[in-house]
PDB file of C-alpha atoms and ligand atoms in Angstrom:
ATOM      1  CA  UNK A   1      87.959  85.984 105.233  1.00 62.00           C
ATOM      2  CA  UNK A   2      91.735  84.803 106.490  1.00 86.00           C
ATOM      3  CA  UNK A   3      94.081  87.865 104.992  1.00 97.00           C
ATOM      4  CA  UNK A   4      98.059  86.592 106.318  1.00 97.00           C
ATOM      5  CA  UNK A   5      99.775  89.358 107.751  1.00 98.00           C
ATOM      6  CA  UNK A   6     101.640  91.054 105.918  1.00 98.00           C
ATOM      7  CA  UNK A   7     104.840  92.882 108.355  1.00 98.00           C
ATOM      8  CA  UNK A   8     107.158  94.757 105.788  1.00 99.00           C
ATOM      9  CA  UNK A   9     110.425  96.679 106.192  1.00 99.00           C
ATOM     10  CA  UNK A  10     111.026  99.717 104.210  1.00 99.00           C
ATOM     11  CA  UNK A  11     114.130 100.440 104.776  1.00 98.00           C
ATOM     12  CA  UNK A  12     114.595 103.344 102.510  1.00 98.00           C
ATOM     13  CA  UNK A  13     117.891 105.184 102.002  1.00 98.00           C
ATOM     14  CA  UNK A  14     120.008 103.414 104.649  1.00 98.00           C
ATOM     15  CA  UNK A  15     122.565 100.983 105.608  1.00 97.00           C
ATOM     16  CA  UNK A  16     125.703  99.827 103.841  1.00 98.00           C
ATOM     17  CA  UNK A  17     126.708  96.430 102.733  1.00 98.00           C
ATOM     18  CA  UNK A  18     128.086  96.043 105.965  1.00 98.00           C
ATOM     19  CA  UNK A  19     124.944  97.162 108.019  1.00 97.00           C
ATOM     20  CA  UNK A  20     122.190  95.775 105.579  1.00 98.00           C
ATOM     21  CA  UNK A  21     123.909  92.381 105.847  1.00 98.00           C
ATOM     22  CA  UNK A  22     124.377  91.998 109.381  1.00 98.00           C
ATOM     23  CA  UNK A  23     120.434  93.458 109.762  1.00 98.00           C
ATOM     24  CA  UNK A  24     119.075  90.516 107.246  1.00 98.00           C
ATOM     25  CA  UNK A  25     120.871  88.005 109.440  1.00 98.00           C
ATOM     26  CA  UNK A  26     119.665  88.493 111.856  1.00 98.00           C
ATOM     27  CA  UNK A  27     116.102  89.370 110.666  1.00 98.00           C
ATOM     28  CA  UNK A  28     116.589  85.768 108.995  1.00 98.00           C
ATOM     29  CA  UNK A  29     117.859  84.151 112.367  1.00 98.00           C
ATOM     30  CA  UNK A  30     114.905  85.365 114.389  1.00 97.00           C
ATOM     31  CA  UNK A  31     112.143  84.289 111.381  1.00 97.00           C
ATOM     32  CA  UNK A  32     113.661  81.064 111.248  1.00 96.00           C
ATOM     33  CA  UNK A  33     113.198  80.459 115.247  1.00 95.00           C
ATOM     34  CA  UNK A  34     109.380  81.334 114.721  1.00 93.00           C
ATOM     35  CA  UNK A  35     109.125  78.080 113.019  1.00 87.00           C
ATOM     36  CA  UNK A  36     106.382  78.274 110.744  1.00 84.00           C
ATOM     37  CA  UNK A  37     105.162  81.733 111.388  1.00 83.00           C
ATOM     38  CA  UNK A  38     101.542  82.971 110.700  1.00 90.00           C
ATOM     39  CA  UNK A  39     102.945  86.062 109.180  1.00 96.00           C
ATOM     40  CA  UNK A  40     104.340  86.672 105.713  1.00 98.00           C
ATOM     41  CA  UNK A  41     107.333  88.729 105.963  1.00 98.00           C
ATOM     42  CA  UNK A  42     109.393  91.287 103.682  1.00 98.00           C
ATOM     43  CA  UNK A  43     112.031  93.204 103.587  1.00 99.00           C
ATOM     44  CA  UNK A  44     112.693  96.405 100.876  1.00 99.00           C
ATOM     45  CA  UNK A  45     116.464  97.499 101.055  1.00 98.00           C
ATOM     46  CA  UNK A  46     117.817  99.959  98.556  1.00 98.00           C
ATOM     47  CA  UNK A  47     118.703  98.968  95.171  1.00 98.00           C
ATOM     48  CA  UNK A  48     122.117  98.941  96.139  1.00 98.00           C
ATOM     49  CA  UNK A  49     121.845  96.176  99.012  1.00 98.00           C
ATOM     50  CA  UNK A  50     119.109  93.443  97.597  1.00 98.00           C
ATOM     51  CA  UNK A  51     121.817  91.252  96.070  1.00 98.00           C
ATOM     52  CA  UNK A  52     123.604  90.711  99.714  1.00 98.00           C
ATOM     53  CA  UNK A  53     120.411  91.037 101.546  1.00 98.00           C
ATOM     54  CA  UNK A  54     118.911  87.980  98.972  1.00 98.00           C
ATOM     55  CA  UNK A  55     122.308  86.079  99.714  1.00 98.00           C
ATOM     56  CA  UNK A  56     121.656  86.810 103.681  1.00 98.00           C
ATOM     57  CA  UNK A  57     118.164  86.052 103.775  1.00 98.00           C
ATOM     58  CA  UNK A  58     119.070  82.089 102.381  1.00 97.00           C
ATOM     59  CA  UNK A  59     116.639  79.557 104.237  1.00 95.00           C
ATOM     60  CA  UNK A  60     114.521  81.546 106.338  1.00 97.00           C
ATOM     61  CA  UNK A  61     110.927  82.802 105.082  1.00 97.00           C
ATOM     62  CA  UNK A  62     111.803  86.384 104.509  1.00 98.00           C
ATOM     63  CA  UNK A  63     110.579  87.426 100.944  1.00 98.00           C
ATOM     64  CA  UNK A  64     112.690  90.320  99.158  1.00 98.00           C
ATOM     65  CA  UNK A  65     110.939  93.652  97.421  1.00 99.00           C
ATOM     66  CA  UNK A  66     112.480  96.651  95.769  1.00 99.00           C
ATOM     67  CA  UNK A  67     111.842 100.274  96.732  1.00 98.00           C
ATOM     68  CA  UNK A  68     110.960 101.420  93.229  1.00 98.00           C
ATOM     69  CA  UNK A  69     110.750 100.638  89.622  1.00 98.00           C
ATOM     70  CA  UNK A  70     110.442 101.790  86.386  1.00 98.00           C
ATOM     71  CA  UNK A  71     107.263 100.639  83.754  1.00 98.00           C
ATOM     72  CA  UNK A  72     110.024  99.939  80.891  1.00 98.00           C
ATOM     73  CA  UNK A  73     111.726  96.680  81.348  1.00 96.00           C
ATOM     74  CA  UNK A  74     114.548  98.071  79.911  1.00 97.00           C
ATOM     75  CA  UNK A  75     116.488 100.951  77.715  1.00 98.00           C
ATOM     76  CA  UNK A  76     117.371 104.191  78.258  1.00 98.00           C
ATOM     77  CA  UNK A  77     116.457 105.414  81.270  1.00 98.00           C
ATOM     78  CA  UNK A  78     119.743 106.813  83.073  1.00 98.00           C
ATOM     79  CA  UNK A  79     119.695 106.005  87.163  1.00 97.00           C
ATOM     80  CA  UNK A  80     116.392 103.813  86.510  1.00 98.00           C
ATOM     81  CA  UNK A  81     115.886  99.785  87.353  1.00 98.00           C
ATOM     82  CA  UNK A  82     113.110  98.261  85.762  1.00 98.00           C
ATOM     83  CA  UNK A  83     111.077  95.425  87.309  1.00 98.00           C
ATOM     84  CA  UNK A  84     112.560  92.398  85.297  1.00 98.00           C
ATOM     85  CA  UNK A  85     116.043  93.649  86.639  1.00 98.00           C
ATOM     86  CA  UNK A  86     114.369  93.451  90.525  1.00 98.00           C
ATOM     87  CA  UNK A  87     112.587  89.968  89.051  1.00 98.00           C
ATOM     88  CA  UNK A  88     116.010  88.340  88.253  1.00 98.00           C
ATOM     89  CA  UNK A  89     118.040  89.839  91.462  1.00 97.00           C
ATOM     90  CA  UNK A  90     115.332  87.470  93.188  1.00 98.00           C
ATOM     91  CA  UNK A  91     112.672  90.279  94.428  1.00 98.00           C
ATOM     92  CA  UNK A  92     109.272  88.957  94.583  1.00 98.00           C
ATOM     93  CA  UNK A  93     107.553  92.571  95.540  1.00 99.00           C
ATOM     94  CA  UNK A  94     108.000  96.373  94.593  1.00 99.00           C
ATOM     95  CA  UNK A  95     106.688  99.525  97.092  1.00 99.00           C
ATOM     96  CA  UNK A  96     105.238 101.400  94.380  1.00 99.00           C
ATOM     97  CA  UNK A  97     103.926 105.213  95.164  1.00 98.00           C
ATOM     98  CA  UNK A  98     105.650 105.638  98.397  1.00 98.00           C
ATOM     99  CA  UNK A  99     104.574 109.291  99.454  1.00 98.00           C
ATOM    100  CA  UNK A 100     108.571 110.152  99.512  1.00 98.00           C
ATOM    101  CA  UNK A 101     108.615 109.313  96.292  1.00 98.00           C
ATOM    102  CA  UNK A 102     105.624 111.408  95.306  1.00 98.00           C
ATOM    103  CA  UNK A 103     106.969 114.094  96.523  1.00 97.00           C
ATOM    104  CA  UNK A 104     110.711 113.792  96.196  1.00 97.00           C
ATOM    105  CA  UNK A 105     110.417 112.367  92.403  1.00 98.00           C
ATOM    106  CA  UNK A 106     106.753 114.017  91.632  1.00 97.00           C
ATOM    107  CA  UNK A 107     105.037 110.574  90.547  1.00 98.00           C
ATOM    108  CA  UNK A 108     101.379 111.142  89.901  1.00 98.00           C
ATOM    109  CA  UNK A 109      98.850 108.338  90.395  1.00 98.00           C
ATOM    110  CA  UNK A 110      98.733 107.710  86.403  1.00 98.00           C
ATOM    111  CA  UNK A 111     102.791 107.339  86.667  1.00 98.00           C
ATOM    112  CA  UNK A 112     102.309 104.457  89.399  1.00 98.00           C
ATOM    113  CA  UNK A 113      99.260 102.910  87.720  1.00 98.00           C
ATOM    114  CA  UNK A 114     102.085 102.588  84.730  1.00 98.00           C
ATOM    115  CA  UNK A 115     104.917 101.052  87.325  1.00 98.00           C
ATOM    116  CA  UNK A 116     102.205  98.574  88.697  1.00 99.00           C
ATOM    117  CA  UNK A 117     101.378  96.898  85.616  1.00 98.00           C
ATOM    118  CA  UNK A 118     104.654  96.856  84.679  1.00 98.00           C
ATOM    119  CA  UNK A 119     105.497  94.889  87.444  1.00 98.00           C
ATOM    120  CA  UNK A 120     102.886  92.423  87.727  1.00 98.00           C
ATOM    121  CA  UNK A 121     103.769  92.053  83.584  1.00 98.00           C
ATOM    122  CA  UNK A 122     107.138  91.036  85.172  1.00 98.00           C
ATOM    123  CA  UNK A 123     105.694  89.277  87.708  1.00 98.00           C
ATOM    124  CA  UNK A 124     106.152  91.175  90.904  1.00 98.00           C
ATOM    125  CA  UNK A 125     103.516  91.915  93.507  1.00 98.00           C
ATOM    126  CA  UNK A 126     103.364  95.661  94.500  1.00 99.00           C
ATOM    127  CA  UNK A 127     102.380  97.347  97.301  1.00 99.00           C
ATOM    128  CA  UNK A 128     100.494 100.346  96.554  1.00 99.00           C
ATOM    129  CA  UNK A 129     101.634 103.200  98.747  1.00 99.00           C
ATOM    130  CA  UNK A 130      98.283 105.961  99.417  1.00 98.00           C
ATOM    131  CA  UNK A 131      98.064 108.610 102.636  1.00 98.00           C
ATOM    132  CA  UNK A 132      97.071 112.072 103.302  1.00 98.00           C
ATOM    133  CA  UNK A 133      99.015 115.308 104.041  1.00 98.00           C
ATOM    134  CA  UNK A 134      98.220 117.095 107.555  1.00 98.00           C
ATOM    135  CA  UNK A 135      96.288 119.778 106.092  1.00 98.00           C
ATOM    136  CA  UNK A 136      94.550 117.174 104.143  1.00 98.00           C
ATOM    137  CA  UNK A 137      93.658 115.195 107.280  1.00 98.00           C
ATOM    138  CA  UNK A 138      93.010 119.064 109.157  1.00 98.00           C
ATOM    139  CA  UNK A 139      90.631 119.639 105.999  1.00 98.00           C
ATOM    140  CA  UNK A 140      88.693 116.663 106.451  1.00 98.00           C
ATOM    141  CA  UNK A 141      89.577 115.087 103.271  1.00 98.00           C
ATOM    142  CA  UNK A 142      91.361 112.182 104.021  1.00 98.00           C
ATOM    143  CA  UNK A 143      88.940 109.591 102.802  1.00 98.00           C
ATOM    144  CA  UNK A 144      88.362 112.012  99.803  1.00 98.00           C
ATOM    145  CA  UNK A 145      92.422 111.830  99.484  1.00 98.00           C
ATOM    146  CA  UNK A 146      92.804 107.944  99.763  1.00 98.00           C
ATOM    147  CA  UNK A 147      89.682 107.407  97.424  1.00 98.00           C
ATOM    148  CA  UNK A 148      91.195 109.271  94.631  1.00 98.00           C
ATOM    149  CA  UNK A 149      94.714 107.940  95.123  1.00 98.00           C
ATOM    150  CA  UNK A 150      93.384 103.977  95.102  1.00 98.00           C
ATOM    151  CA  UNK A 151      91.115 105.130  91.977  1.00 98.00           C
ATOM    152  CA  UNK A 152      93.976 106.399  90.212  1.00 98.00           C
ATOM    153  CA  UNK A 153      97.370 104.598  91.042  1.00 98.00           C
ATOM    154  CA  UNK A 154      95.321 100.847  91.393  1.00 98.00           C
ATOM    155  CA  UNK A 155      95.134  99.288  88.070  1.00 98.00           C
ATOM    156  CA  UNK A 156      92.137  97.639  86.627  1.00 98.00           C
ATOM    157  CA  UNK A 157      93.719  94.275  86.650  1.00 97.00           C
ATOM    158  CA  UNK A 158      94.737  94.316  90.206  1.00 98.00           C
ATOM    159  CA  UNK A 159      93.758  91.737  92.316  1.00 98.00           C
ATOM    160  CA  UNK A 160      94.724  90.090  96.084  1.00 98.00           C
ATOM    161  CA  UNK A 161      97.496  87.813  94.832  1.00 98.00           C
ATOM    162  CA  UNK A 162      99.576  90.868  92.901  1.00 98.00           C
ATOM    163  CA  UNK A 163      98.534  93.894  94.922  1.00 98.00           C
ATOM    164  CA  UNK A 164      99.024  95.035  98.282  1.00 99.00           C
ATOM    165  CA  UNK A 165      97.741  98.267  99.303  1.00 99.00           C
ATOM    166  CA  UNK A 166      99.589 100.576 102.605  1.00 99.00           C
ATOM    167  CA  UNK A 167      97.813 103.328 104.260  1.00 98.00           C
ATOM    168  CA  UNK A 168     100.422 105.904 105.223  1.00 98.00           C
ATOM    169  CA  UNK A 169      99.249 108.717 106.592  1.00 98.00           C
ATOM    170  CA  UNK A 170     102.280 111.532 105.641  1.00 98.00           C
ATOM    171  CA  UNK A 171     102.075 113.310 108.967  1.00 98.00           C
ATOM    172  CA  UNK A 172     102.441 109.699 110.537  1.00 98.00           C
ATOM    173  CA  UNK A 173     105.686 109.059 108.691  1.00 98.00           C
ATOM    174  CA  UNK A 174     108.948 108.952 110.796  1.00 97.00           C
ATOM    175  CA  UNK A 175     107.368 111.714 112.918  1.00 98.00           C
ATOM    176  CA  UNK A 176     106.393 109.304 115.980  1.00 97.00           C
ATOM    177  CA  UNK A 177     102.599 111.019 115.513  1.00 98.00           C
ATOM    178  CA  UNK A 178     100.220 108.168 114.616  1.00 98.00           C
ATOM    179  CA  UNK A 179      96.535 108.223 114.198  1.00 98.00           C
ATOM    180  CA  UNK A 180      93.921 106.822 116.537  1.00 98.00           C
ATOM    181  CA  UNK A 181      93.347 102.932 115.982  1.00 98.00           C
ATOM    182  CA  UNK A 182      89.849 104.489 115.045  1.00 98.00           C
ATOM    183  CA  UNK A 183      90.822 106.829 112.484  1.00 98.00           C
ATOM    184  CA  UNK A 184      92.551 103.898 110.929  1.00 98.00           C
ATOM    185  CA  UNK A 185      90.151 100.949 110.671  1.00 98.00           C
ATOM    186  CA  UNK A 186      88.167 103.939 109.493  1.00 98.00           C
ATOM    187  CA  UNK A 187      89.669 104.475 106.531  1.00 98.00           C
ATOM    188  CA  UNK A 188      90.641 101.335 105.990  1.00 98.00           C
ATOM    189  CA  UNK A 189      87.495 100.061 105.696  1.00 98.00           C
ATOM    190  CA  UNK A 190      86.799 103.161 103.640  1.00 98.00           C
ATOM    191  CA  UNK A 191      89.571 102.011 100.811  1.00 98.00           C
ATOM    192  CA  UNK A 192      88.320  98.540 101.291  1.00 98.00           C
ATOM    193  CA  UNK A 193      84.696  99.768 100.519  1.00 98.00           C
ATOM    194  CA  UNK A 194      86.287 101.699  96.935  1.00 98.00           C
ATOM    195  CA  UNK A 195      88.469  98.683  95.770  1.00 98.00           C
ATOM    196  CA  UNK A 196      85.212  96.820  96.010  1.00 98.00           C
ATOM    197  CA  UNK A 197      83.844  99.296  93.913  1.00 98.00           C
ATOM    198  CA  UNK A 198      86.982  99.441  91.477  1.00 98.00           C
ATOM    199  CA  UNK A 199      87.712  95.653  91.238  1.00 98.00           C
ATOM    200  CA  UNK A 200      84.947  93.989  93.058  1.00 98.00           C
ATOM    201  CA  UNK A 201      83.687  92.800  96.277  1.00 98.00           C
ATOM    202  CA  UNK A 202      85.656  89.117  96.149  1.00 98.00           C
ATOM    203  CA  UNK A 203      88.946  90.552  95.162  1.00 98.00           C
ATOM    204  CA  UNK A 204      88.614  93.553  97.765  1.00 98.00           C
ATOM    205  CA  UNK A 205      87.912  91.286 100.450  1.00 98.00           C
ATOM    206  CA  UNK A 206      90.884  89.375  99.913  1.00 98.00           C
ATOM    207  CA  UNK A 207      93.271  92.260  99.759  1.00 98.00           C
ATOM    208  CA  UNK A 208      95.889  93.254 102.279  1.00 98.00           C
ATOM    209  CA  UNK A 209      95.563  96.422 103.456  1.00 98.00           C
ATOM    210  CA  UNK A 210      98.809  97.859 105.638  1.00 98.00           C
ATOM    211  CA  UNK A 211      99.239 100.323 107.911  1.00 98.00           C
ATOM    212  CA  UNK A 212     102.335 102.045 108.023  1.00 98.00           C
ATOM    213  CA  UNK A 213     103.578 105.252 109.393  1.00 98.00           C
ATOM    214  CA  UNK A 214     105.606 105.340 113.157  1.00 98.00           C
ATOM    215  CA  UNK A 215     104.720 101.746 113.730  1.00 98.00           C
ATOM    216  CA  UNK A 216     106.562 100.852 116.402  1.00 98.00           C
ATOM    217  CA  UNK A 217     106.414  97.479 119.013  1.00 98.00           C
ATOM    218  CA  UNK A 218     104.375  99.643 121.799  1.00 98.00           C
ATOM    219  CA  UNK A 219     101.773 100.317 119.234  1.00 98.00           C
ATOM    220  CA  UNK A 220     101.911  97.569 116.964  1.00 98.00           C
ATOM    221  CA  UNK A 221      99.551  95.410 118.421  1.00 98.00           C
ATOM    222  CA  UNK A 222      96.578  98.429 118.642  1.00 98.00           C
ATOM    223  CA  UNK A 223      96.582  98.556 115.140  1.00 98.00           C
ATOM    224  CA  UNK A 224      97.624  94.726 113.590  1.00 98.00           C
ATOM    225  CA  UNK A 225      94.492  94.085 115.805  1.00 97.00           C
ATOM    226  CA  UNK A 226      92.179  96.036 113.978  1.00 98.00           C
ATOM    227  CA  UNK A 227      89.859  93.937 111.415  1.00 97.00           C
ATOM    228  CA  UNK A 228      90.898  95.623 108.261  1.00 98.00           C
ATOM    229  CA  UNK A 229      94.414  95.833 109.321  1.00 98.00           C
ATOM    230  CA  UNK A 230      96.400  93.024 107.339  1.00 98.00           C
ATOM    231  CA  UNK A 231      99.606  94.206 108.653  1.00 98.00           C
ATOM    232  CA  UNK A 232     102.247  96.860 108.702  1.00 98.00           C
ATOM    233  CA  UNK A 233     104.738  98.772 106.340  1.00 99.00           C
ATOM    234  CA  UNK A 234     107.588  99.616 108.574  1.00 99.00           C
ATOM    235  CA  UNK A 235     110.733 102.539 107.872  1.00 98.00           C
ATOM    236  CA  UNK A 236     112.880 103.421 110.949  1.00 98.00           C
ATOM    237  CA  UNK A 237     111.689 100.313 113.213  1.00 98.00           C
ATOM    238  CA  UNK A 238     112.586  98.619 110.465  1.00 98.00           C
ATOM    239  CA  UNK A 239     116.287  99.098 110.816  1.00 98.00           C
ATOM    240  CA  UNK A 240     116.787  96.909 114.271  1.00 98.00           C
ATOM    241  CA  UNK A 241     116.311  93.570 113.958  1.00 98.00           C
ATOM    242  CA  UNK A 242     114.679  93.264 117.653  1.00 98.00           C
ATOM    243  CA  UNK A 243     111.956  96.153 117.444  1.00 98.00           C
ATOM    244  CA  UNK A 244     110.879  94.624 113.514  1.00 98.00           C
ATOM    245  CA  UNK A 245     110.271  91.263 115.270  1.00 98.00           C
ATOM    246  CA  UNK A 246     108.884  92.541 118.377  1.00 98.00           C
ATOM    247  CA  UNK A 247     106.357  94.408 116.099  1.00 98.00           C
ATOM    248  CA  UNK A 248     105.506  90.769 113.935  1.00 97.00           C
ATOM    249  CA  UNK A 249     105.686  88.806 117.876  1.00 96.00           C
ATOM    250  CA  UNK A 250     102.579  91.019 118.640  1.00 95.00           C
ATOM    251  CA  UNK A 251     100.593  89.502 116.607  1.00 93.00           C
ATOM    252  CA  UNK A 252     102.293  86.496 114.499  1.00 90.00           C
TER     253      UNK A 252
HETATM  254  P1  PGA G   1     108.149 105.017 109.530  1.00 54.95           P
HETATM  255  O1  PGA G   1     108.023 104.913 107.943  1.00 54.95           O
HETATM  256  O2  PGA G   1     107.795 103.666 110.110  1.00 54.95           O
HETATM  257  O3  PGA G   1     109.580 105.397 109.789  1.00 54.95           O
HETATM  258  O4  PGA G   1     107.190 106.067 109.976  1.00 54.95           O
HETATM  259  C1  PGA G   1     107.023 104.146 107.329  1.00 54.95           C
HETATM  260  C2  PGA G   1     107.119 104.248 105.829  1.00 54.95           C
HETATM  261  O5  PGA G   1     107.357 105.352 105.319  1.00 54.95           O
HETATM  262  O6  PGA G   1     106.972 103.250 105.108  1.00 54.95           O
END
C-alpha cells in the first residue's frame, strides 16, 4: 500500500503579510527545485494570510489549507469562516480538531464530526487533529484516548481521498518532548486498526496518518520512517523555510 507523504505546516497564530509572504516564497522556491517531489506538501496560515500566501505559492506544488472552519457555509456566525469561503480563497484542506482548538475554543468530537462534513460537502479535505494529554499518556490511556477521539470526530463518510488523520500527542506540542518512534508506530497502527473498524479495512489502509508534535529536521527522519507514518503536521519548524524542507529532504 503506497500512502504519499503528506509534510504539512501549521503555522498557527503567526506571521504578518510581510513575514507569511516572504516564508511561502521561499517554501515555493525550494519545492519547485525538488522537481517532481515524492511528497505532497501543505501549508495552513491564518485566515488572515491565505489570500497572499495562495498568490505566493503560484507554480510550485504547495497545496493551501485553512486552520479552522465552521459547519455552516454561511450566515450569522460573528468572527466565523465557513468552508466554501476557504473553498473559493483557493484552500484545498482544513486542520479540523487541532488540540489548541479543543481546548482554547472547547470543540467536542461531535462539533468536529459537524466541521468535517461540512467541509468535504464543500469540497475540502480535512485533517483530523487526535492526541492525548500527559496525564492521559501517564494513565495509560492513550490508545483508549485516540480510539474515542477517531470514533467520535471521524465521520461515517470519511474516506482516504477527503480525510487525513494527525496524531499529536499534547505534551509533544511545541514543548521539544516527543515520544519514542515506538510509542508512535504504536499507536498509529492502533488508530489504523479502529478506522478499519469504523470505515473499513480498504479505506483505512489507504489513509494518511501524520505525526505531529516537536517535529523537527534531527528527528524527522526516525519517525517519517516508521510504516504507519504517512508524514508530518508541523507548527514552529514550520515557520523557517530551511528546517520545513530539511524535515520533507529526509525523506522526499
Ligand atoms: P509543533 O506543533 O511542531 O510546534 O510541536 C505541531 C502542531 O501543533 O501541529
Amino acid at each position: 500500500m503506497t500512502r504519499k507523504i503528506l509534510i504539512a505546516g501549521n503555522w498557527k497564530m503567526n506571521g504578518l503579510l510581510e513575514d507569511g509572504v516572504n516564508l511561502a516564497k521561499e517554501v515555493a522556491a525550494e519545492v519547485k527545485k525538488l522537481g517532481r517531489p515524492q511528497c505532497e506538501f501543505l501549508v495552513c496560515p491564518p485566515f488572515t494570510l491565505l489570500y497572499s500566501v495562495k498568490k505566493a505559492l503560484r507554480g510550485a506544488k504547495v497545496a493551501l489549507g485553512a486552520q479552522d472552519a465552521h459547519f455552516a457555509v454561511k450566515g450569522a456566525h460573528t468572527g466565523d469562516i465557513s468552508p466554501a469561503m476557504l473553498k473559493d480563497l483557493g484552500c484545498s484542506y482544513v486542520i479540523l480538531g487541532h488540540s489548541e482548538r479543543r481546548a482554547d475554543h472547547n470543540e467536542s468530537n461531535e462539533l468536529v464530526a459537524k466541521k468535517a462534513v461540512a467541509a468535504y460537502e464543500n469540497g475540502l479535505k480535512t485533517i483530523i487533529c487526535i492526541g492525548e494529554t500527559e496525564k492521559q499518556r501517564d494513565e495509560g490511556k492513550t490508545i483508549d484516548v485516540c480510539s474515542k477521539q477517531i470514533l467520535g470526530s471521524v465521520p461515517a463518510n470519511a474516506d482516504a481521498s477527503n480525510t487525513v488523520i494527525a496524531y499529536e500527542p499534547v505534551w509533544a506540542i511545541g514543548t521539544g518532548k516527543t515520544p519514542t518512534a515506538k510509542d508512535v508506530e504504536e499507536v498509529h497502527a492502533a488508530v489504523r486498526a479502529v478506522l478499519a473498524k469504523k470505515l473499513g479495512k480498504s479505506v483505512a489502509n489507504k489513509m494518511r496518518i501524520l505525526y505531529g508534535g516537536s517535529v523537527k529536521p534531527a528527528n524527522a527522519k526516525e519517525f517519517l520512517s516508521l510504516p504507519d507514518v504517512d508524514g508530518a503536521l508541523i507548527g514552529g519548524a514550520s515557520l523557517k523555510a530551511q528546517d520545513f524542507m530539511a524535515i520533507a529532504k529526509s525523506v522526499c
